[in-house]
C-alpha cells in the first residue's frame, strides 16, 4: 500500500500525487495539516519533518523524488 | 559517447531548450534534479501566454508532457557537481556519472539562500525548512523561528502566528524590508517576538531541532525552536566550471549576451541563473529557445 503524507499548500505534494495518478497507482493521502495522528506517525517513523513524504511498503521517501519512488514501486511489484 | 548538447536543469528554460534541440536533431541529454523547477513551485500563474490561469504544478506537468513527447534523453533526480572544459568539448560530472558534450546549456535557475551556520544542513527536514507554505502546518503548537525580514519571511511569520505556540523572527537588519501592511500584522500578534540586528549563530538539537543560538546586540540568547523557517531570498543555482573563466555579474548570475552566450565558447546559460534582467517563466522559456538556437549555430559553424 502506498501512503502519501502531504499538505494542501505544498506544490511538490501536488506533483507527487499527479505522478501517482498518471501511473494509475492507488494511494491513500493523509493531509498532515489536519490529521494530527498521521502527522505524528510520519515524523516518528521517517524521522523527517518535511512534506511530501511517501511510504511504499516500509520505505520512506522524502520530497518528490521520482527515481526513488519508481525504484521502491519496482521492488514491491516483484 | 559524445553528445552534441547537455542541458542542465529542466525548468521552463531547460525544457524549451530541449524541445528546440530535438527539433534541430541535436544529440541531446538533459540532466536535472526535477522537472518544472521554480515554476512548479508557483501557485497562480496568470501571465503565461495561452493560459489565463494555470497553477505552477499544472504548468510543470504540461512542460513535462512536452519534453517527453520529444526524442530527448533526460535523466531526473540528478545533481550536477561540475563542468570541465576539455579542449573543444565539456565533461559534465554528475551524481549519475560523467557525460561529454560539445556544448552545454546551464539552466539551473535559482535556489533558496542558505544561512551557512552549523546545524543548518544536519537538521534539514528535521526542523529546518525553506518552504513555509509546504511545511508550516507540521509545526502546529510548537515554537518556531523565522529568519529574514522581507515579504516572504513576514508571510511565513503571519501563517505561523496562527498555529505555532511562539514565533521568533530573527532579522539581520534594524527594520523589516517587507510591505508595511504585513509588518503591522506581524508585530501586532502577541505570539511574535522580533530580534532585530540579530543573526542565528547555530541550530541545535538531537533527532530534531530544539533551539537556536541568536546573536543579538545585547549578546547571545538561546531561543527554543522546533521549526526553523529560512526565508532570506534566493540566488543563482551555480554549477562550478573548471578550466575556464566563467564570468558572473555582481549578483553572481552567469553573464550572458543577447545570444545567451557566456564568456566560455560553447557554454550557454538561460533563465534565472543567467544575467537576463527579467525573472519570469515566459522569459526563461524564451531564453531557453535563444540558448538552443545559438548552440545550434555554434555547432554548425565549427568542424569537430
mmCIF file of C-alpha atoms in Angstrom:
data_model
loop_
_atom_site.group_PDB
_atom_site.id
_atom_site.type_symbol
_atom_site.label_atom_id
_atom_site.label_comp_id
_atom_site.label_asym_id
_atom_site.label_seq_id
_atom_site.Cartn_x
_atom_site.Cartn_y
_atom_site.Cartn_z
ATOM 1 C CA UNK A 1 0.000 0.000 0.000
ATOM 2 C CA UNK A 2 1.220 3.487 -0.833
ATOM 3 C CA UNK A 3 0.677 6.267 1.693
ATOM 4 C CA UNK A 4 1.189 9.903 0.794
ATOM 5 C CA UNK A 5 1.671 12.494 3.554
ATOM 6 C CA UNK A 6 1.003 15.988 2.273
ATOM 7 C CA UNK A 7 -0.315 19.476 2.971
ATOM 8 C CA UNK A 8 -2.795 21.208 0.653
ATOM 9 C CA UNK A 9 -0.477 24.199 0.159
ATOM 10 C CA UNK A 10 2.589 22.260 -0.978
ATOM 11 C CA UNK A 11 3.258 22.334 -4.742
ATOM 12 C CA UNK A 12 5.550 19.277 -4.757
ATOM 13 C CA UNK A 13 2.824 17.306 -2.933
ATOM 14 C CA UNK A 14 0.512 18.051 -5.865
ATOM 15 C CA UNK A 15 3.165 16.997 -8.372
ATOM 16 C CA UNK A 16 3.726 13.767 -6.467
ATOM 17 C CA UNK A 17 0.004 12.916 -6.481
ATOM 18 C CA UNK A 18 -0.258 13.849 -10.179
ATOM 19 C CA UNK A 19 2.591 11.443 -10.882
ATOM 20 C CA UNK A 20 0.971 8.544 -8.994
ATOM 21 C CA UNK A 21 -2.346 9.176 -10.767
ATOM 22 C CA UNK A 22 -0.613 9.106 -14.167
ATOM 23 C CA UNK A 23 0.927 5.758 -13.268
ATOM 24 C CA UNK A 24 -2.542 4.503 -12.209
ATOM 25 C CA UNK A 25 -1.173 3.748 -8.772
ATOM 26 C CA UNK A 26 -3.628 3.643 -5.888
ATOM 27 C CA UNK A 27 -2.625 5.551 -2.790
ATOM 28 C CA UNK A 28 -4.032 6.938 0.419
ATOM 29 C CA UNK A 29 -3.435 10.620 1.001
ATOM 30 C CA UNK A 30 -3.050 11.939 4.548
ATOM 31 C CA UNK A 31 -3.422 15.693 4.962
ATOM 32 C CA UNK A 32 -0.965 16.264 7.808
ATOM 33 C CA UNK A 33 -2.100 19.868 8.237
ATOM 34 C CA UNK A 34 -5.337 18.475 9.734
ATOM 35 C CA UNK A 35 -4.673 14.854 10.617
ATOM 36 C CA UNK A 36 -2.554 15.057 13.769
ATOM 37 C CA UNK A 37 -2.215 11.283 14.132
ATOM 38 C CA UNK A 38 -0.894 10.925 10.595
ATOM 39 C CA UNK A 39 1.456 13.868 11.175
ATOM 40 C CA UNK A 40 2.916 12.274 14.314
ATOM 41 C CA UNK A 41 3.156 8.882 12.651
ATOM 42 C CA UNK A 42 5.030 10.417 9.718
ATOM 43 C CA UNK A 43 7.533 12.267 11.931
ATOM 44 C CA UNK A 44 8.124 9.274 14.222
ATOM 45 C CA UNK A 45 8.521 6.670 11.505
ATOM 46 C CA UNK A 46 10.566 8.622 8.969
ATOM 47 C CA UNK A 47 12.382 10.937 11.355
ATOM 48 C CA UNK A 48 11.690 13.776 8.900
ATOM 49 C CA UNK A 49 9.535 16.886 9.262
ATOM 50 C CA UNK A 50 9.086 17.992 5.647
ATOM 51 C CA UNK A 51 6.409 17.202 3.081
ATOM 52 C CA UNK A 52 5.715 15.499 0.764
ATOM 53 C CA UNK A 53 6.613 12.111 2.121
ATOM 54 C CA UNK A 54 5.571 8.783 0.719
ATOM 55 C CA UNK A 55 5.678 5.346 2.318
ATOM 56 C CA UNK A 56 5.878 2.366 -0.003
ATOM 57 C CA UNK A 57 5.852 -0.915 1.937
ATOM 58 C CA UNK A 58 8.022 0.387 4.743
ATOM 59 C CA UNK A 59 10.314 2.535 2.568
ATOM 60 C CA UNK A 60 10.029 6.252 3.344
ATOM 61 C CA UNK A 61 10.868 8.792 0.674
ATOM 62 C CA UNK A 62 11.054 12.497 1.460
ATOM 63 C CA UNK A 63 10.278 15.012 -1.281
ATOM 64 C CA UNK A 64 9.071 14.319 -4.811
ATOM 65 C CA UNK A 65 11.998 12.046 -5.637
ATOM 66 C CA UNK A 66 10.695 10.346 -8.764
ATOM 67 C CA UNK A 67 13.596 7.872 -9.313
ATOM 68 C CA UNK A 68 13.431 6.733 -5.663
ATOM 69 C CA UNK A 69 9.642 6.325 -5.850
ATOM 70 C CA UNK A 70 9.882 4.299 -9.068
ATOM 71 C CA UNK A 71 12.599 2.129 -7.534
ATOM 72 C CA UNK A 72 10.505 1.437 -4.417
ATOM 73 C CA UNK A 73 7.446 0.615 -6.553
ATOM 74 C CA UNK A 74 9.509 -1.791 -8.669
ATOM 75 C CA UNK A 75 10.662 -3.638 -5.550
ATOM 76 C CA UNK A 76 7.090 -4.047 -4.336
ATOM 77 C CA UNK A 77 5.776 -5.332 -7.626
ATOM 78 C CA UNK A 78 8.379 -8.131 -7.707
ATOM 79 C CA UNK B 1 29.572 8.768 -26.174
ATOM 80 C CA UNK B 2 29.830 12.380 -27.256
ATOM 81 C CA UNK B 3 26.582 14.346 -27.105
ATOM 82 C CA UNK B 4 26.084 17.481 -29.137
ATOM 83 C CA UNK B 5 24.428 19.191 -26.201
ATOM 84 C CA UNK B 6 23.917 18.688 -22.487
ATOM 85 C CA UNK B 7 21.204 20.794 -20.857
ATOM 86 C CA UNK B 8 21.424 21.141 -17.080
ATOM 87 C CA UNK B 9 18.081 21.877 -15.466
ATOM 88 C CA UNK B 10 14.512 21.296 -16.625
ATOM 89 C CA UNK B 11 12.540 24.350 -15.629
ATOM 90 C CA UNK B 12 10.923 26.496 -18.347
ATOM 91 C CA UNK B 13 14.344 27.476 -19.778
ATOM 92 C CA UNK B 14 15.877 23.997 -19.911
ATOM 93 C CA UNK B 15 12.736 22.324 -21.245
ATOM 94 C CA UNK B 16 12.274 24.883 -24.012
ATOM 95 C CA UNK B 17 15.931 24.467 -24.983
ATOM 96 C CA UNK B 18 15.394 20.686 -25.084
ATOM 97 C CA UNK B 19 12.305 20.969 -27.295
ATOM 98 C CA UNK B 20 14.219 23.134 -29.777
ATOM 99 C CA UNK B 21 17.248 20.816 -29.617
ATOM 100 C CA UNK B 22 15.037 17.856 -30.533
ATOM 101 C CA UNK B 23 13.630 19.771 -33.498
ATOM 102 C CA UNK B 24 17.191 20.556 -34.644
ATOM 103 C CA UNK B 25 18.025 16.839 -34.307
ATOM 104 C CA UNK B 26 20.914 17.521 -31.971
ATOM 105 C CA UNK B 27 22.014 14.571 -29.851
ATOM 106 C CA UNK B 28 20.896 15.958 -26.503
ATOM 107 C CA UNK B 29 20.950 14.895 -22.869
ATOM 108 C CA UNK B 30 19.007 16.668 -20.125
ATOM 109 C CA UNK B 31 20.345 16.275 -16.579
ATOM 110 C CA UNK B 32 18.079 17.636 -13.868
ATOM 111 C CA UNK B 33 17.075 17.373 -10.242
ATOM 112 C CA UNK B 34 13.400 17.724 -11.098
ATOM 113 C CA UNK B 35 11.082 18.786 -13.858
ATOM 114 C CA UNK B 36 9.445 22.171 -13.540
ATOM 115 C CA UNK B 37 11.974 23.903 -11.298
ATOM 116 C CA UNK B 38 10.764 27.069 -9.610
ATOM 117 C CA UNK B 39 7.768 27.237 -11.971
ATOM 118 C CA UNK B 40 6.410 24.091 -10.315
ATOM 119 C CA UNK B 41 6.510 25.952 -7.001
ATOM 120 C CA UNK B 42 4.393 28.901 -8.168
ATOM 121 C CA UNK B 43 0.766 28.897 -7.154
ATOM 122 C CA UNK B 44 -1.177 31.016 -9.578
ATOM 123 C CA UNK B 45 0.308 31.706 -12.979
ATOM 124 C CA UNK B 46 -1.796 34.269 -14.823
ATOM 125 C CA UNK B 47 0.768 35.709 -17.227
ATOM 126 C CA UNK B 48 1.954 32.797 -19.341
ATOM 127 C CA UNK B 49 0.502 33.457 -22.773
ATOM 128 C CA UNK B 50 -2.148 30.960 -23.754
ATOM 129 C CA UNK B 51 -3.211 30.287 -20.180
ATOM 130 C CA UNK B 52 -5.388 32.868 -18.467
ATOM 131 C CA UNK B 53 -4.894 30.874 -15.313
ATOM 132 C CA UNK B 54 -2.843 27.804 -14.527
ATOM 133 C CA UNK B 55 -1.183 26.584 -11.333
ATOM 134 C CA UNK B 56 2.574 26.031 -11.210
ATOM 135 C CA UNK B 57 2.240 22.259 -10.728
ATOM 136 C CA UNK B 58 -0.143 22.023 -13.728
ATOM 137 C CA UNK B 59 2.153 24.109 -15.922
ATOM 138 C CA UNK B 60 5.093 21.927 -14.871
ATOM 139 C CA UNK B 61 3.064 18.874 -15.909
ATOM 140 C CA UNK B 62 2.425 20.430 -19.332
ATOM 141 C CA UNK B 63 6.163 21.158 -19.665
ATOM 142 C CA UNK B 64 6.951 17.574 -18.748
ATOM 143 C CA UNK B 65 4.496 16.191 -21.313
ATOM 144 C CA UNK B 66 6.037 18.414 -23.977
ATOM 145 C CA UNK B 67 9.559 17.258 -23.062
ATOM 146 C CA UNK B 68 8.554 13.579 -23.039
ATOM 147 C CA UNK B 69 6.908 13.899 -26.462
ATOM 148 C CA UNK B 70 10.309 14.760 -27.967
ATOM 149 C CA UNK B 71 13.189 12.455 -28.793
ATOM 150 C CA UNK B 72 15.384 13.741 -25.991
ATOM 151 C CA UNK B 73 17.176 11.652 -23.392
ATOM 152 C CA UNK B 74 16.511 13.038 -19.914
ATOM 153 C CA UNK B 75 17.703 11.876 -16.503
ATOM 154 C CA UNK B 76 15.812 13.102 -13.457
ATOM 155 C CA UNK B 77 16.921 13.099 -9.827
ATOM 156 C CA UNK B 78 20.439 14.020 -10.951
ATOM 157 C CA UNK B 79 22.607 16.717 -9.419
ATOM 158 C CA UNK B 80 25.460 18.105 -11.479
ATOM 159 C CA UNK B 81 28.661 18.603 -9.491
ATOM 160 C CA UNK B 82 30.938 20.323 -12.013
ATOM 161 C CA UNK B 83 31.589 21.092 -15.661
ATOM 162 C CA UNK B 84 35.112 20.682 -17.061
ATOM 163 C CA UNK B 85 36.257 22.351 -20.245
ATOM 164 C CA UNK B 86 38.482 19.874 -22.094
ATOM 165 C CA UNK B 87 39.803 21.018 -25.476
ATOM 166 C CA UNK B 88 36.771 21.693 -27.641
ATOM 167 C CA UNK B 89 34.284 19.783 -25.524
ATOM 168 C CA UNK B 90 32.910 19.644 -21.968
ATOM 169 C CA UNK B 91 32.826 16.912 -19.361
ATOM 170 C CA UNK B 92 29.844 17.088 -17.025
ATOM 171 C CA UNK B 93 30.306 15.296 -13.691
ATOM 172 C CA UNK B 94 27.035 14.347 -12.044
ATOM 173 C CA UNK B 95 25.567 12.045 -9.414
ATOM 174 C CA UNK B 96 24.568 9.910 -12.388
ATOM 175 C CA UNK B 97 28.063 9.632 -13.898
ATOM 176 C CA UNK B 98 30.290 11.633 -16.266
ATOM 177 C CA UNK B 99 28.989 12.718 -19.646
ATOM 178 C CA UNK B 100 30.682 14.510 -22.516
ATOM 179 C CA UNK B 101 29.260 17.039 -24.964
ATOM 180 C CA UNK B 102 30.342 19.618 -27.498
ATOM 181 C CA UNK B 103 28.171 22.237 -25.818
ATOM 182 C CA UNK B 104 26.435 22.816 -22.509
ATOM 183 C CA UNK B 105 23.422 24.931 -21.606
ATOM 184 C CA UNK B 106 23.151 25.857 -17.929
ATOM 185 C CA UNK B 107 19.501 26.377 -16.974
ATOM 186 C CA UNK B 108 19.659 25.628 -13.272
ATOM 187 C CA UNK B 109 17.538 28.538 -12.073
ATOM 188 C CA UNK B 110 17.622 29.911 -8.572
ATOM 189 C CA UNK B 111 17.528 28.275 -5.169
ATOM 190 C CA UNK B 112 16.795 29.494 -1.651
ATOM 191 C CA UNK B 113 19.762 31.166 0.016
ATOM 192 C CA UNK B 114 21.291 29.239 2.886
ATOM 193 C CA UNK B 115 22.326 30.733 6.218
ATOM 194 C CA UNK B 116 25.601 28.812 6.260
ATOM 195 C CA UNK B 117 25.560 28.148 10.009
ATOM 196 C CA UNK B 118 26.352 24.952 11.916
ATOM 197 C CA UNK B 119 23.321 22.678 12.171
ATOM 198 C CA UNK B 120 21.544 24.010 9.068
ATOM 199 C CA UNK B 121 22.473 21.076 6.846
ATOM 200 C CA UNK B 122 22.226 18.406 9.545
ATOM 201 C CA UNK B 123 18.729 19.463 10.578
ATOM 202 C CA UNK B 124 17.290 19.991 7.096
ATOM 203 C CA UNK B 125 13.836 18.347 7.138
ATOM 204 C CA UNK B 126 14.353 17.774 10.854
ATOM 205 C CA UNK B 127 13.086 21.228 11.720
ATOM 206 C CA UNK B 128 14.962 23.337 9.168
ATOM 207 C CA UNK B 129 12.866 24.184 6.101
ATOM 208 C CA UNK B 130 12.959 26.525 3.135
ATOM 209 C CA UNK B 131 9.273 26.075 2.209
ATOM 210 C CA UNK B 132 6.965 27.715 4.715
ATOM 211 C CA UNK B 133 3.871 27.160 2.561
ATOM 212 C CA UNK B 134 4.640 23.417 2.462
ATOM 213 C CA UNK B 135 5.748 22.695 5.980
ATOM 214 C CA UNK B 136 4.190 25.337 8.291
ATOM 215 C CA UNK B 137 1.188 23.126 9.325
ATOM 216 C CA UNK B 138 3.539 20.433 10.658
ATOM 217 C CA UNK B 139 4.655 22.835 13.391
ATOM 218 C CA UNK B 140 1.238 23.402 14.946
ATOM 219 C CA UNK B 141 1.579 24.093 18.664
ATOM 220 C CA UNK B 142 5.375 24.222 18.535
ATOM 221 C CA UNK B 143 7.794 27.145 18.983
ATOM 222 C CA UNK B 144 9.386 28.262 15.703
ATOM 223 C CA UNK B 145 11.922 30.745 14.387
ATOM 224 C CA UNK B 146 11.626 32.630 11.100
ATOM 225 C CA UNK B 147 14.828 34.058 9.627
ATOM 226 C CA UNK B 148 14.591 37.087 7.344
ATOM 227 C CA UNK B 149 12.933 40.470 7.101
ATOM 228 C CA UNK B 150 11.375 40.651 3.639
ATOM 229 C CA UNK B 151 7.886 39.750 2.433
ATOM 230 C CA UNK B 152 8.476 36.015 2.318
ATOM 231 C CA UNK B 153 9.713 35.986 5.913
ATOM 232 C CA UNK B 154 6.760 38.140 7.019
ATOM 233 C CA UNK B 155 4.340 35.921 5.129
ATOM 234 C CA UNK B 156 5.772 32.843 6.841
ATOM 235 C CA UNK B 157 5.535 34.581 10.234
ATOM 236 C CA UNK B 158 1.877 35.537 9.629
ATOM 237 C CA UNK B 159 0.959 31.965 8.684
ATOM 238 C CA UNK B 160 2.869 30.544 11.632
ATOM 239 C CA UNK B 161 1.480 33.028 14.191
ATOM 240 C CA UNK B 162 -1.930 31.401 13.649
ATOM 241 C CA UNK B 163 -0.771 27.899 14.580
ATOM 242 C CA UNK B 164 2.627 27.860 16.304
ATOM 243 C CA UNK B 165 2.947 28.343 20.075
ATOM 244 C CA UNK B 166 5.602 31.058 19.661
ATOM 245 C CA UNK B 167 7.143 32.771 16.624
ATOM 246 C CA UNK B 168 10.561 34.422 16.915
ATOM 247 C CA UNK B 169 11.744 36.439 13.938
ATOM 248 C CA UNK B 170 15.473 36.882 13.518
ATOM 249 C CA UNK B 171 16.279 39.752 11.187
ATOM 250 C CA UNK B 172 19.801 40.895 10.401
ATOM 251 C CA UNK B 173 18.523 44.402 9.512
ATOM 252 C CA UNK B 174 17.326 47.027 12.019
ATOM 253 C CA UNK B 175 13.893 47.209 10.276
ATOM 254 C CA UNK B 176 11.746 44.889 8.194
ATOM 255 C CA UNK B 177 12.040 45.456 4.449
ATOM 256 C CA UNK B 178 8.651 43.916 3.570
ATOM 257 C CA UNK B 179 5.330 45.715 2.977
ATOM 258 C CA UNK B 180 4.135 47.885 5.907
ATOM 259 C CA UNK B 181 0.730 46.108 5.958
ATOM 260 C CA UNK B 182 2.475 42.804 6.574
ATOM 261 C CA UNK B 183 4.838 44.290 9.149
ATOM 262 C CA UNK B 184 1.818 45.588 11.113
ATOM 263 C CA UNK B 185 0.169 42.184 11.054
ATOM 264 C CA UNK B 186 3.319 40.550 12.358
ATOM 265 C CA UNK B 187 4.117 42.948 15.184
ATOM 266 C CA UNK B 188 0.511 43.119 16.369
ATOM 267 C CA UNK B 189 0.490 39.403 17.164
ATOM 268 C CA UNK B 190 1.211 38.671 20.830
ATOM 269 C CA UNK B 191 2.812 35.356 19.849
ATOM 270 C CA UNK B 192 5.594 37.067 17.905
ATOM 271 C CA UNK B 193 8.983 38.190 19.263
ATOM 272 C CA UNK B 194 11.287 40.160 16.978
ATOM 273 C CA UNK B 195 15.074 40.025 17.224
ATOM 274 C CA UNK B 196 16.341 42.893 15.049
ATOM 275 C CA UNK B 197 20.012 43.407 14.121
ATOM 276 C CA UNK B 198 20.382 39.751 15.011
ATOM 277 C CA UNK B 199 21.689 36.600 13.426
ATOM 278 C CA UNK B 200 21.407 32.885 14.039
ATOM 279 C CA UNK B 201 24.782 31.502 15.125
ATOM 280 C CA UNK B 202 23.909 27.850 15.406
ATOM 281 C CA UNK B 203 20.986 25.459 15.100
ATOM 282 C CA UNK B 204 20.926 22.847 17.848
ATOM 283 C CA UNK B 205 19.026 19.686 18.692
ATOM 284 C CA UNK B 206 19.224 15.913 18.798
ATOM 285 C CA UNK B 207 16.955 13.933 16.476
ATOM 286 C CA UNK B 208 15.141 17.202 15.677
ATOM 287 C CA UNK B 209 15.827 20.890 16.245
ATOM 288 C CA UNK B 210 15.236 22.015 19.852
ATOM 289 C CA UNK B 211 16.641 25.543 19.901
ATOM 290 C CA UNK B 212 18.802 28.114 18.136
ATOM 291 C CA UNK B 213 21.553 30.414 19.318
ATOM 292 C CA UNK B 214 20.845 34.003 18.319
ATOM 293 C CA UNK B 215 23.443 36.754 18.372
ATOM 294 C CA UNK B 216 21.621 39.960 19.358
ATOM 295 C CA UNK B 217 23.086 43.432 20.041
ATOM 296 C CA UNK B 218 22.706 42.552 23.742
ATOM 297 C CA UNK B 219 24.591 39.282 23.467
ATOM 298 C CA UNK B 220 23.872 35.654 22.670
ATOM 299 C CA UNK B 221 20.467 34.237 23.585
ATOM 300 C CA UNK B 222 19.129 30.716 23.261
ATOM 301 C CA UNK B 223 15.700 30.647 21.685
ATOM 302 C CA UNK B 224 13.593 27.468 21.876
ATOM 303 C CA UNK B 225 12.510 26.388 18.391
ATOM 304 C CA UNK B 226 11.372 23.130 16.829
ATOM 305 C CA UNK B 227 10.997 24.686 13.396
ATOM 306 C CA UNK B 228 13.472 26.999 11.658
ATOM 307 C CA UNK B 229 11.998 28.713 8.575
ATOM 308 C CA UNK B 230 14.743 30.246 6.445
ATOM 309 C CA UNK B 231 13.341 32.989 4.208
ATOM 310 C CA UNK B 232 16.343 35.066 3.151
ATOM 311 C CA UNK B 233 15.710 35.238 -0.565
ATOM 312 C CA UNK B 234 17.167 33.202 -3.367
ATOM 313 C CA UNK B 235 20.251 33.253 -5.533
ATOM 314 C CA UNK B 236 21.528 31.648 -8.734
ATOM 315 C CA UNK B 237 21.988 27.899 -8.510
ATOM 316 C CA UNK B 238 25.518 27.767 -9.906
ATOM 317 C CA UNK B 239 27.496 24.791 -11.163
ATOM 318 C CA UNK B 240 31.286 25.136 -10.828
ATOM 319 C CA UNK B 241 33.004 25.424 -14.218
ATOM 320 C CA UNK B 242 36.625 24.256 -14.265
ATOM 321 C CA UNK B 243 39.459 25.002 -16.705
ATOM 322 C CA UNK B 244 37.671 28.102 -17.998
ATOM 323 C CA UNK B 245 36.830 31.606 -16.846
ATOM 324 C CA UNK B 246 33.064 31.826 -16.470
ATOM 325 C CA UNK B 247 32.115 35.441 -15.903
ATOM 326 C CA UNK B 248 29.484 36.241 -13.267
ATOM 327 C CA UNK B 249 27.866 39.599 -12.604
ATOM 328 C CA UNK B 250 27.665 41.329 -9.214
ATOM 329 C CA UNK B 251 24.597 39.258 -8.298
ATOM 330 C CA UNK B 252 26.638 36.124 -9.053
ATOM 331 C CA UNK B 253 24.441 35.387 -12.067
ATOM 332 C CA UNK B 254 26.095 33.948 -15.183
ATOM 333 C CA UNK B 255 26.767 36.848 -17.509
ATOM 334 C CA UNK B 256 25.207 36.311 -20.953
ATOM 335 C CA UNK B 257 24.865 38.403 -24.082
ATOM 336 C CA UNK B 258 21.723 38.676 -26.219
ATOM 337 C CA UNK B 259 22.545 35.285 -27.750
ATOM 338 C CA UNK B 260 22.653 33.601 -24.325
ATOM 339 C CA UNK B 261 26.394 33.063 -24.820
ATOM 340 C CA UNK B 262 28.607 33.086 -21.727
ATOM 341 C CA UNK B 263 32.280 34.078 -21.559
ATOM 342 C CA UNK B 264 33.173 30.452 -22.352
ATOM 343 C CA UNK B 265 32.714 29.442 -26.020
ATOM 344 C CA UNK B 266 30.286 26.528 -26.300
ATOM 345 C CA UNK B 267 28.782 27.235 -22.883
ATOM 346 C CA UNK B 268 25.379 28.922 -22.818
ATOM 347 C CA UNK B 269 23.095 29.995 -19.967
ATOM 348 C CA UNK B 270 19.430 30.920 -19.791
ATOM 349 C CA UNK B 271 16.630 31.536 -17.314
ATOM 350 C CA UNK B 272 17.021 32.746 -13.733
ATOM 351 C CA UNK B 273 20.625 31.552 -13.334
ATOM 352 C CA UNK B 274 21.649 33.968 -16.088
ATOM 353 C CA UNK B 275 22.018 37.752 -16.054
ATOM 354 C CA UNK B 276 18.753 38.179 -18.007
ATOM 355 C CA UNK B 277 17.154 41.011 -16.040
ATOM 356 C CA UNK B 278 13.541 39.821 -16.011
ATOM 357 C CA UNK B 279 12.893 36.698 -13.973
ATOM 358 C CA UNK B 280 9.621 35.357 -15.360
ATOM 359 C CA UNK B 281 8.528 31.925 -16.561
ATOM 360 C CA UNK B 282 7.850 33.212 -20.043
ATOM 361 C CA UNK B 283 11.203 34.992 -20.287
ATOM 362 C CA UNK B 284 13.035 31.884 -19.078
ATOM 363 C CA UNK B 285 11.251 29.834 -21.752
ATOM 364 C CA UNK B 286 12.122 32.424 -24.415
ATOM 365 C CA UNK B 287 15.759 32.486 -23.319
ATOM 366 C CA UNK B 288 15.860 28.689 -23.473
ATOM 367 C CA UNK B 289 14.954 28.985 -27.141
ATOM 368 C CA UNK B 290 17.650 31.615 -27.725
ATOM 369 C CA UNK B 291 20.297 29.491 -25.979
ATOM 370 C CA UNK B 292 19.433 26.426 -28.015
ATOM 371 C CA UNK B 293 19.406 28.197 -31.374
ATOM 372 C CA UNK B 294 22.733 29.864 -30.510
ATOM 373 C CA UNK B 295 24.129 26.467 -29.617
ATOM 374 C CA UNK B 296 22.899 25.062 -32.935
ATOM 375 C CA UNK B 297 24.628 27.897 -34.770
ATOM 376 C CA UNK B 298 27.833 27.289 -32.795
ATOM 377 C CA UNK B 299 27.732 23.599 -33.701
ATOM 378 C CA UNK B 300 27.098 24.184 -37.397
ATOM 379 C CA UNK B 301 29.837 26.793 -37.798
ATOM 380 C CA UNK B 302 32.530 24.584 -36.274
ATOM 381 C CA UNK B 303 34.140 21.465 -37.602
ATOM 382 C CA UNK B 304 34.517 18.996 -34.740
#
